[in-house]
């Protein structure tokens, strides 16, 4: 469920956020070693509560119990194909519950928009010169999950928990300060069922981190 990170991976700001330099090579030193420079919010990564709150939990403080999560995949790909600015709504979540049952405690509710098909193209960021255009979570959907379920994380297969044209990051500000976390640029949602899989989230553990690249996989 994780993209391979490389210097040209799409970023929210449109500029490269990952680089590496080889400091030692096998021919000269009999071992290889690279030094990497990376923005915390690059590639498949976690948004910790601290990312959008003054004193929320940093990425190293996320409870391990929340890093093994029942996966609930909400599929809006058909709608997103016609409307890049669409969002996961409370209605989408209620439809998922009607089909699959209650959202389990500790769940990760993931938006499957089909955006993974665009990952190595300009269409992933989909910037029109003024704003980005891609799906995300409506703030009302985030609020519903907070108030009515025990979900502990949400995930998107796009660059942001908020849809691309958002100017206020309403979903980030509603979700993260509650102590919950987010996952952006998750991969492989087309290969897992809507319900029944378990997500294992390999969160980074650097002190004070607002997020960080993650290695994530699903057990089906």
PDB file of C-alpha atoms in Angstrom:
ATOM      1  CA  UNK A   1       0.000   0.000   0.000  1.00  0.00           C
ATOM      2  CA  UNK A   2       3.117   2.168  -0.334  1.00  0.00           C
ATOM      3  CA  UNK A   3       4.595   4.013  -3.289  1.00  0.00           C
ATOM      4  CA  UNK A   4       8.318   3.833  -3.978  1.00  0.00           C
ATOM      5  CA  UNK A   5       9.692   7.240  -3.065  1.00  0.00           C
ATOM      6  CA  UNK A   6      11.882   8.972  -5.648  1.00  0.00           C
ATOM      7  CA  UNK A   7      13.006  12.565  -6.338  1.00  0.00           C
ATOM      8  CA  UNK A   8      10.217  13.235  -8.846  1.00  0.00           C
ATOM      9  CA  UNK A   9       7.339  11.927  -6.731  1.00  0.00           C
ATOM     10  CA  UNK A  10       4.441  14.440  -6.881  1.00  0.00           C
ATOM     11  CA  UNK A  11       4.199  16.820  -3.934  1.00  0.00           C
ATOM     12  CA  UNK A  12       1.585  19.202  -2.600  1.00  0.00           C
ATOM     13  CA  UNK A  13       3.812  22.224  -3.243  1.00  0.00           C
ATOM     14  CA  UNK A  14       4.898  21.037  -6.677  1.00  0.00           C
ATOM     15  CA  UNK A  15       8.607  21.038  -5.842  1.00  0.00           C
ATOM     16  CA  UNK A  16      10.824  17.979  -5.186  1.00  0.00           C
ATOM     17  CA  UNK A  17      10.855  17.004  -1.507  1.00  0.00           C
ATOM     18  CA  UNK A  18      13.123  13.950  -1.597  1.00  0.00           C
ATOM     19  CA  UNK A  19      16.761  13.653  -2.579  1.00  0.00           C
ATOM     20  CA  UNK A  20      19.691  11.415  -1.835  1.00  0.00           C
ATOM     21  CA  UNK A  21      23.438  11.608  -2.192  1.00  0.00           C
ATOM     22  CA  UNK A  22      25.760   8.630  -2.270  1.00  0.00           C
ATOM     23  CA  UNK A  23      28.465   9.231   0.323  1.00  0.00           C
ATOM     24  CA  UNK A  24      30.181   5.854   0.027  1.00  0.00           C
ATOM     25  CA  UNK A  25      30.251   3.365  -2.851  1.00  0.00           C
ATOM     26  CA  UNK A  26      31.272  -0.235  -2.995  1.00  0.00           C
ATOM     27  CA  UNK A  27      34.030   0.197  -5.597  1.00  0.00           C
ATOM     28  CA  UNK A  28      35.959   2.676  -3.440  1.00  0.00           C
ATOM     29  CA  UNK A  29      34.870   1.883   0.100  1.00  0.00           C
ATOM     30  CA  UNK A  30      33.680  -1.756  -0.007  1.00  0.00           C
ATOM     31  CA  UNK A  31      30.230  -0.661   1.157  1.00  0.00           C
ATOM     32  CA  UNK A  32      27.395   1.575  -0.044  1.00  0.00           C
ATOM     33  CA  UNK A  33      25.800   4.387   1.947  1.00  0.00           C
ATOM     34  CA  UNK A  34      23.427   7.166   0.903  1.00  0.00           C
ATOM     35  CA  UNK A  35      22.394  10.306   2.732  1.00  0.00           C
ATOM     36  CA  UNK A  36      18.756  11.235   2.188  1.00  0.00           C
ATOM     37  CA  UNK A  37      16.931  14.537   2.580  1.00  0.00           C
ATOM     38  CA  UNK A  38      13.151  14.322   2.774  1.00  0.00           C
ATOM     39  CA  UNK A  39      10.192  16.487   3.740  1.00  0.00           C
ATOM     40  CA  UNK A  40       8.053  14.671   6.335  1.00  0.00           C
ATOM     41  CA  UNK A  41       4.992  14.902   4.071  1.00  0.00           C
ATOM     42  CA  UNK A  42       6.295  13.212   0.949  1.00  0.00           C
ATOM     43  CA  UNK A  43       5.216  10.014  -0.781  1.00  0.00           C
ATOM     44  CA  UNK A  44       3.053   7.610   1.192  1.00  0.00           C
ATOM     45  CA  UNK A  45       3.121   9.254   4.596  1.00  0.00           C
ATOM     46  CA  UNK A  46       1.385   9.932   7.889  1.00  0.00           C
ATOM     47  CA  UNK A  47      -0.080  13.216   9.094  1.00  0.00           C
ATOM     48  CA  UNK A  48       0.340  13.204  12.875  1.00  0.00           C
ATOM     49  CA  UNK A  49      -2.021  15.208  15.109  1.00  0.00           C
ATOM     50  CA  UNK A  50       0.798  17.739  15.608  1.00  0.00           C
ATOM     51  CA  UNK A  51       0.691  18.620  11.894  1.00  0.00           C
ATOM     52  CA  UNK A  52      -2.436  20.751  12.343  1.00  0.00           C
ATOM     53  CA  UNK A  53      -2.541  21.492  16.065  1.00  0.00           C
ATOM     54  CA  UNK A  54      -0.452  23.500  18.481  1.00  0.00           C
ATOM     55  CA  UNK A  55       0.366  20.700  20.904  1.00  0.00           C
ATOM     56  CA  UNK A  56      -0.982  17.472  19.422  1.00  0.00           C
ATOM     57  CA  UNK A  57       0.798  14.134  19.454  1.00  0.00           C
ATOM     58  CA  UNK A  58       3.886  13.887  17.296  1.00  0.00           C
ATOM     59  CA  UNK A  59       4.345  10.953  14.963  1.00  0.00           C
ATOM     60  CA  UNK A  60       6.480   9.038  17.460  1.00  0.00           C
ATOM     61  CA  UNK A  61       3.671   9.324  20.016  1.00  0.00           C
ATOM     62  CA  UNK A  62       0.975   7.605  17.945  1.00  0.00           C
ATOM     63  CA  UNK A  63      -0.135   4.544  19.892  1.00  0.00           C
ATOM     64  CA  UNK A  64       1.008   1.253  18.385  1.00  0.00           C
ATOM     65  CA  UNK A  65      -2.513  -0.086  18.891  1.00  0.00           C
ATOM     66  CA  UNK A  66      -3.741   2.444  16.301  1.00  0.00           C
ATOM     67  CA  UNK A  67      -1.179   1.333  13.724  1.00  0.00           C
ATOM     68  CA  UNK A  68      -2.920  -2.011  13.159  1.00  0.00           C
ATOM     69  CA  UNK A  69      -6.291  -1.034  11.784  1.00  0.00           C
ATOM     70  CA  UNK A  70      -9.347  -2.647  10.189  1.00  0.00           C
ATOM     71  CA  UNK A  71      -9.484  -1.169   6.693  1.00  0.00           C
ATOM     72  CA  UNK A  72     -12.743   0.347   5.408  1.00  0.00           C
ATOM     73  CA  UNK A  73     -12.444   1.300   1.753  1.00  0.00           C
ATOM     74  CA  UNK A  74     -14.949   3.892   0.543  1.00  0.00           C
ATOM     75  CA  UNK A  75     -15.020   3.780  -3.253  1.00  0.00           C
ATOM     76  CA  UNK A  76     -15.803   7.062  -5.008  1.00  0.00           C
ATOM     77  CA  UNK A  77     -13.732   6.319  -8.121  1.00  0.00           C
ATOM     78  CA  UNK A  78     -16.639   6.433 -10.562  1.00  0.00           C
ATOM     79  CA  UNK A  79     -17.677   9.864  -9.303  1.00  0.00           C
ATOM     80  CA  UNK A  80     -14.104  11.139  -9.225  1.00  0.00           C
ATOM     81  CA  UNK A  81     -13.620  10.173 -12.857  1.00  0.00           C
ATOM     82  CA  UNK A  82     -16.179  12.846 -13.771  1.00  0.00           C
ATOM     83  CA  UNK A  83     -15.498  15.335 -10.962  1.00  0.00           C
ATOM     84  CA  UNK A  84     -11.945  15.828  -9.704  1.00  0.00           C
ATOM     85  CA  UNK A  85     -13.220  18.055  -6.899  1.00  0.00           C
ATOM     86  CA  UNK A  86     -15.587  15.482  -5.398  1.00  0.00           C
ATOM     87  CA  UNK A  87     -15.301  14.470  -1.736  1.00  0.00           C
ATOM     88  CA  UNK A  88     -16.190  11.585   0.538  1.00  0.00           C
ATOM     89  CA  UNK A  89     -19.464  12.618   2.175  1.00  0.00           C
ATOM     90  CA  UNK A  90     -21.457  11.363   5.165  1.00  0.00           C
ATOM     91  CA  UNK A  91     -23.735   9.721   2.612  1.00  0.00           C
ATOM     92  CA  UNK A  92     -20.823   7.691   1.245  1.00  0.00           C
ATOM     93  CA  UNK A  93     -19.975   6.514   4.743  1.00  0.00           C
ATOM     94  CA  UNK A  94     -23.598   5.604   5.505  1.00  0.00           C
ATOM     95  CA  UNK A  95     -23.744   3.647   2.237  1.00  0.00           C
ATOM     96  CA  UNK A  96     -20.587   1.762   3.268  1.00  0.00           C
ATOM     97  CA  UNK A  97     -22.154   0.937   6.637  1.00  0.00           C
ATOM     98  CA  UNK A  98     -25.381  -0.249   4.992  1.00  0.00           C
ATOM     99  CA  UNK A  99     -23.401  -2.672   2.824  1.00  0.00           C
ATOM    100  CA  UNK A 100     -20.649  -3.749   5.210  1.00  0.00           C
ATOM    101  CA  UNK A 101     -21.854  -3.164   8.768  1.00  0.00           C
ATOM    102  CA  UNK A 102     -20.563  -0.845  11.456  1.00  0.00           C
ATOM    103  CA  UNK A 103     -17.142   0.727  11.133  1.00  0.00           C
ATOM    104  CA  UNK A 104     -14.903  -1.173  13.583  1.00  0.00           C
ATOM    105  CA  UNK A 105     -13.201   0.562  16.474  1.00  0.00           C
ATOM    106  CA  UNK A 106      -9.698   1.619  15.536  1.00  0.00           C
ATOM    107  CA  UNK A 107     -10.492   1.507  11.823  1.00  0.00           C
ATOM    108  CA  UNK A 108      -8.757   3.343   9.038  1.00  0.00           C
ATOM    109  CA  UNK A 109     -11.406   4.716   6.668  1.00  0.00           C
ATOM    110  CA  UNK A 110      -9.777   5.079   3.264  1.00  0.00           C
ATOM    111  CA  UNK A 111     -10.936   7.001   0.218  1.00  0.00           C
ATOM    112  CA  UNK A 112     -10.490   5.043  -3.011  1.00  0.00           C
ATOM    113  CA  UNK A 113     -10.806   7.656  -5.756  1.00  0.00           C
ATOM    114  CA  UNK A 114      -8.834   5.894  -8.477  1.00  0.00           C
ATOM    115  CA  UNK A 115      -6.238   8.667  -8.356  1.00  0.00           C
ATOM    116  CA  UNK A 116      -3.436   6.099  -8.193  1.00  0.00           C
ATOM    117  CA  UNK A 117      -3.692   5.776 -11.970  1.00  0.00           C
ATOM    118  CA  UNK A 118      -2.350   9.327 -12.260  1.00  0.00           C
ATOM    119  CA  UNK A 119       0.566   9.081  -9.829  1.00  0.00           C
ATOM    120  CA  UNK A 120       3.409   9.506 -12.323  1.00  0.00           C
ATOM    121  CA  UNK A 121       1.696  12.237 -14.324  1.00  0.00           C
ATOM    122  CA  UNK A 122       0.873  15.919 -13.898  1.00  0.00           C
ATOM    123  CA  UNK A 123      -2.731  14.790 -13.447  1.00  0.00           C
ATOM    124  CA  UNK A 124      -1.955  13.568  -9.920  1.00  0.00           C
ATOM    125  CA  UNK A 125      -1.442  17.102  -8.625  1.00  0.00           C
ATOM    126  CA  UNK A 126      -3.802  18.390 -11.336  1.00  0.00           C
ATOM    127  CA  UNK A 127      -2.800  22.031 -10.979  1.00  0.00           C
ATOM    128  CA  UNK A 128      -4.614  24.399 -13.342  1.00  0.00           C
ATOM    129  CA  UNK A 129      -2.430  27.431 -12.666  1.00  0.00           C
ATOM    130  CA  UNK A 130      -4.521  28.598  -9.729  1.00  0.00           C
ATOM    131  CA  UNK A 131      -5.524  25.532  -7.716  1.00  0.00           C
ATOM    132  CA  UNK A 132      -5.046  21.787  -7.466  1.00  0.00           C
ATOM    133  CA  UNK A 133      -7.928  19.462  -8.279  1.00  0.00           C
ATOM    134  CA  UNK A 134      -8.284  16.007  -6.718  1.00  0.00           C
ATOM    135  CA  UNK A 135     -10.695  14.343  -4.268  1.00  0.00           C
ATOM    136  CA  UNK A 136     -10.526  14.304  -0.479  1.00  0.00           C
ATOM    137  CA  UNK A 137     -12.731  13.988   2.607  1.00  0.00           C
ATOM    138  CA  UNK A 138     -15.537  16.451   3.211  1.00  0.00           C
ATOM    139  CA  UNK A 139     -15.238  17.973   6.676  1.00  0.00           C
ATOM    140  CA  UNK A 140     -18.742  16.720   7.485  1.00  0.00           C
ATOM    141  CA  UNK A 141     -17.601  13.155   6.772  1.00  0.00           C
ATOM    142  CA  UNK A 142     -14.665  13.616   9.138  1.00  0.00           C
ATOM    143  CA  UNK A 143     -16.988  15.009  11.796  1.00  0.00           C
ATOM    144  CA  UNK A 144     -19.366  12.076  11.355  1.00  0.00           C
ATOM    145  CA  UNK A 145     -16.523   9.608  11.846  1.00  0.00           C
ATOM    146  CA  UNK A 146     -15.402  11.465  14.975  1.00  0.00           C
ATOM    147  CA  UNK A 147     -18.858  11.666  16.509  1.00  0.00           C
ATOM    148  CA  UNK A 148     -20.373   8.345  15.466  1.00  0.00           C
ATOM    149  CA  UNK A 149     -17.535   5.836  15.078  1.00  0.00           C
ATOM    150  CA  UNK A 150     -14.332   4.646  16.712  1.00  0.00           C
ATOM    151  CA  UNK A 151     -12.206   5.204  13.592  1.00  0.00           C
ATOM    152  CA  UNK A 152      -8.721   6.390  14.467  1.00  0.00           C
ATOM    153  CA  UNK A 153      -7.354   7.243  11.019  1.00  0.00           C
ATOM    154  CA  UNK A 154      -8.448   8.279   7.546  1.00  0.00           C
ATOM    155  CA  UNK A 155      -6.488   7.710   4.352  1.00  0.00           C
ATOM    156  CA  UNK A 156      -6.550   9.119   0.836  1.00  0.00           C
ATOM    157  CA  UNK A 157      -5.010   8.037  -2.456  1.00  0.00           C
ATOM    158  CA  UNK A 158      -4.315  11.715  -3.229  1.00  0.00           C
ATOM    159  CA  UNK A 159      -1.979  14.417  -1.955  1.00  0.00           C
ATOM    160  CA  UNK A 160      -4.226  15.723   0.823  1.00  0.00           C
ATOM    161  CA  UNK A 161      -6.956  14.717   3.251  1.00  0.00           C
ATOM    162  CA  UNK A 162      -8.789  17.812   1.982  1.00  0.00           C
ATOM    163  CA  UNK A 163      -9.737  17.992  -1.684  1.00  0.00           C
ATOM    164  CA  UNK A 164      -7.223  19.839  -3.814  1.00  0.00           C
ATOM    165  CA  UNK A 165      -9.076  23.140  -4.155  1.00  0.00           C
ATOM    166  CA  UNK A 166      -9.463  23.549  -0.387  1.00  0.00           C
ATOM    167  CA  UNK A 167      -8.235  26.882   0.910  1.00  0.00           C
ATOM    168  CA  UNK A 168      -9.000  26.286   4.590  1.00  0.00           C
ATOM    169  CA  UNK A 169      -7.879  22.680   5.258  1.00  0.00           C
ATOM    170  CA  UNK A 170     -11.133  22.154   7.129  1.00  0.00           C
ATOM    171  CA  UNK A 171     -10.792  18.367   7.236  1.00  0.00           C
ATOM    172  CA  UNK A 172      -7.224  18.527   8.557  1.00  0.00           C
ATOM    173  CA  UNK A 173      -8.300  20.953  11.276  1.00  0.00           C
ATOM    174  CA  UNK A 174     -11.350  18.884  12.224  1.00  0.00           C
ATOM    175  CA  UNK A 175      -9.596  15.510  12.271  1.00  0.00           C
ATOM    176  CA  UNK A 176      -6.024  15.865  13.475  1.00  0.00           C
ATOM    177  CA  UNK A 177      -6.524  17.943  16.664  1.00  0.00           C
ATOM    178  CA  UNK A 178      -8.741  15.146  18.050  1.00  0.00           C
ATOM    179  CA  UNK A 179      -5.682  12.910  18.394  1.00  0.00           C
ATOM    180  CA  UNK A 180      -6.441  10.935  15.243  1.00  0.00           C
ATOM    181  CA  UNK A 181      -4.053  10.726  12.306  1.00  0.00           C
ATOM    182  CA  UNK A 182      -4.185  10.679   8.527  1.00  0.00           C
ATOM    183  CA  UNK A 183      -2.461   8.857   5.688  1.00  0.00           C
ATOM    184  CA  UNK A 184      -1.870  10.525   2.325  1.00  0.00           C
ATOM    185  CA  UNK A 185      -0.801   8.964  -0.986  1.00  0.00           C
ATOM    186  CA  UNK A 186      -1.820   5.467   0.031  1.00  0.00           C
ATOM    187  CA  UNK A 187      -1.459   2.968  -2.815  1.00  0.00           C
ATOM    188  CA  UNK A 188      -3.191  -0.260  -3.812  1.00  0.00           C
ATOM    189  CA  UNK A 189      -6.748   0.405  -2.678  1.00  0.00           C
ATOM    190  CA  UNK A 190      -7.966  -1.223  -5.896  1.00  0.00           C
ATOM    191  CA  UNK A 191      -6.425  -4.515  -4.740  1.00  0.00           C
ATOM    192  CA  UNK A 192      -8.112  -4.826  -1.346  1.00  0.00           C
ATOM    193  CA  UNK A 193     -11.753  -5.459  -0.412  1.00  0.00           C
ATOM    194  CA  UNK A 194     -14.015  -2.715   0.884  1.00  0.00           C
ATOM    195  CA  UNK A 195     -14.146  -4.519   4.229  1.00  0.00           C
ATOM    196  CA  UNK A 196     -12.288  -7.331   5.937  1.00  0.00           C
ATOM    197  CA  UNK A 197      -8.636  -6.381   5.371  1.00  0.00           C
ATOM    198  CA  UNK A 198      -6.287  -5.250   8.145  1.00  0.00           C
ATOM    199  CA  UNK A 199      -3.888  -2.381   7.561  1.00  0.00           C
ATOM    200  CA  UNK A 200      -0.435  -2.475   9.138  1.00  0.00           C
ATOM    201  CA  UNK A 201       1.043   1.017   9.277  1.00  0.00           C
ATOM    202  CA  UNK A 202       4.797   1.266   9.675  1.00  0.00           C
ATOM    203  CA  UNK A 203       4.959   4.753  11.182  1.00  0.00           C
ATOM    204  CA  UNK A 204       8.280   6.554  11.516  1.00  0.00           C
ATOM    205  CA  UNK A 205       9.484   7.340  15.040  1.00  0.00           C
ATOM    206  CA  UNK A 206      11.425  10.578  15.058  1.00  0.00           C
ATOM    207  CA  UNK A 207      10.885  12.822  18.069  1.00  0.00           C
ATOM    208  CA  UNK A 208       8.621  15.785  17.471  1.00  0.00           C
ATOM    209  CA  UNK A 209       7.694  14.717  13.951  1.00  0.00           C
ATOM    210  CA  UNK A 210       4.590  16.190  12.351  1.00  0.00           C
ATOM    211  CA  UNK A 211       4.411  13.133  10.123  1.00  0.00           C
ATOM    212  CA  UNK A 212       6.690  11.066   7.972  1.00  0.00           C
ATOM    213  CA  UNK A 213       7.083   8.511   5.239  1.00  0.00           C
ATOM    214  CA  UNK A 214       5.444   5.202   6.117  1.00  0.00           C
ATOM    215  CA  UNK A 215       5.650   1.617   4.890  1.00  0.00           C
ATOM    216  CA  UNK A 216       2.105   0.282   4.848  1.00  0.00           C
ATOM    217  CA  UNK A 217       0.676  -3.088   3.892  1.00  0.00           C
ATOM    218  CA  UNK A 218      -2.653  -4.842   4.100  1.00  0.00           C
ATOM    219  CA  UNK A 219      -3.412  -8.370   5.268  1.00  0.00           C
ATOM    220  CA  UNK A 220      -6.432  -9.854   3.531  1.00  0.00           C
TER     221      UNK A 220
END
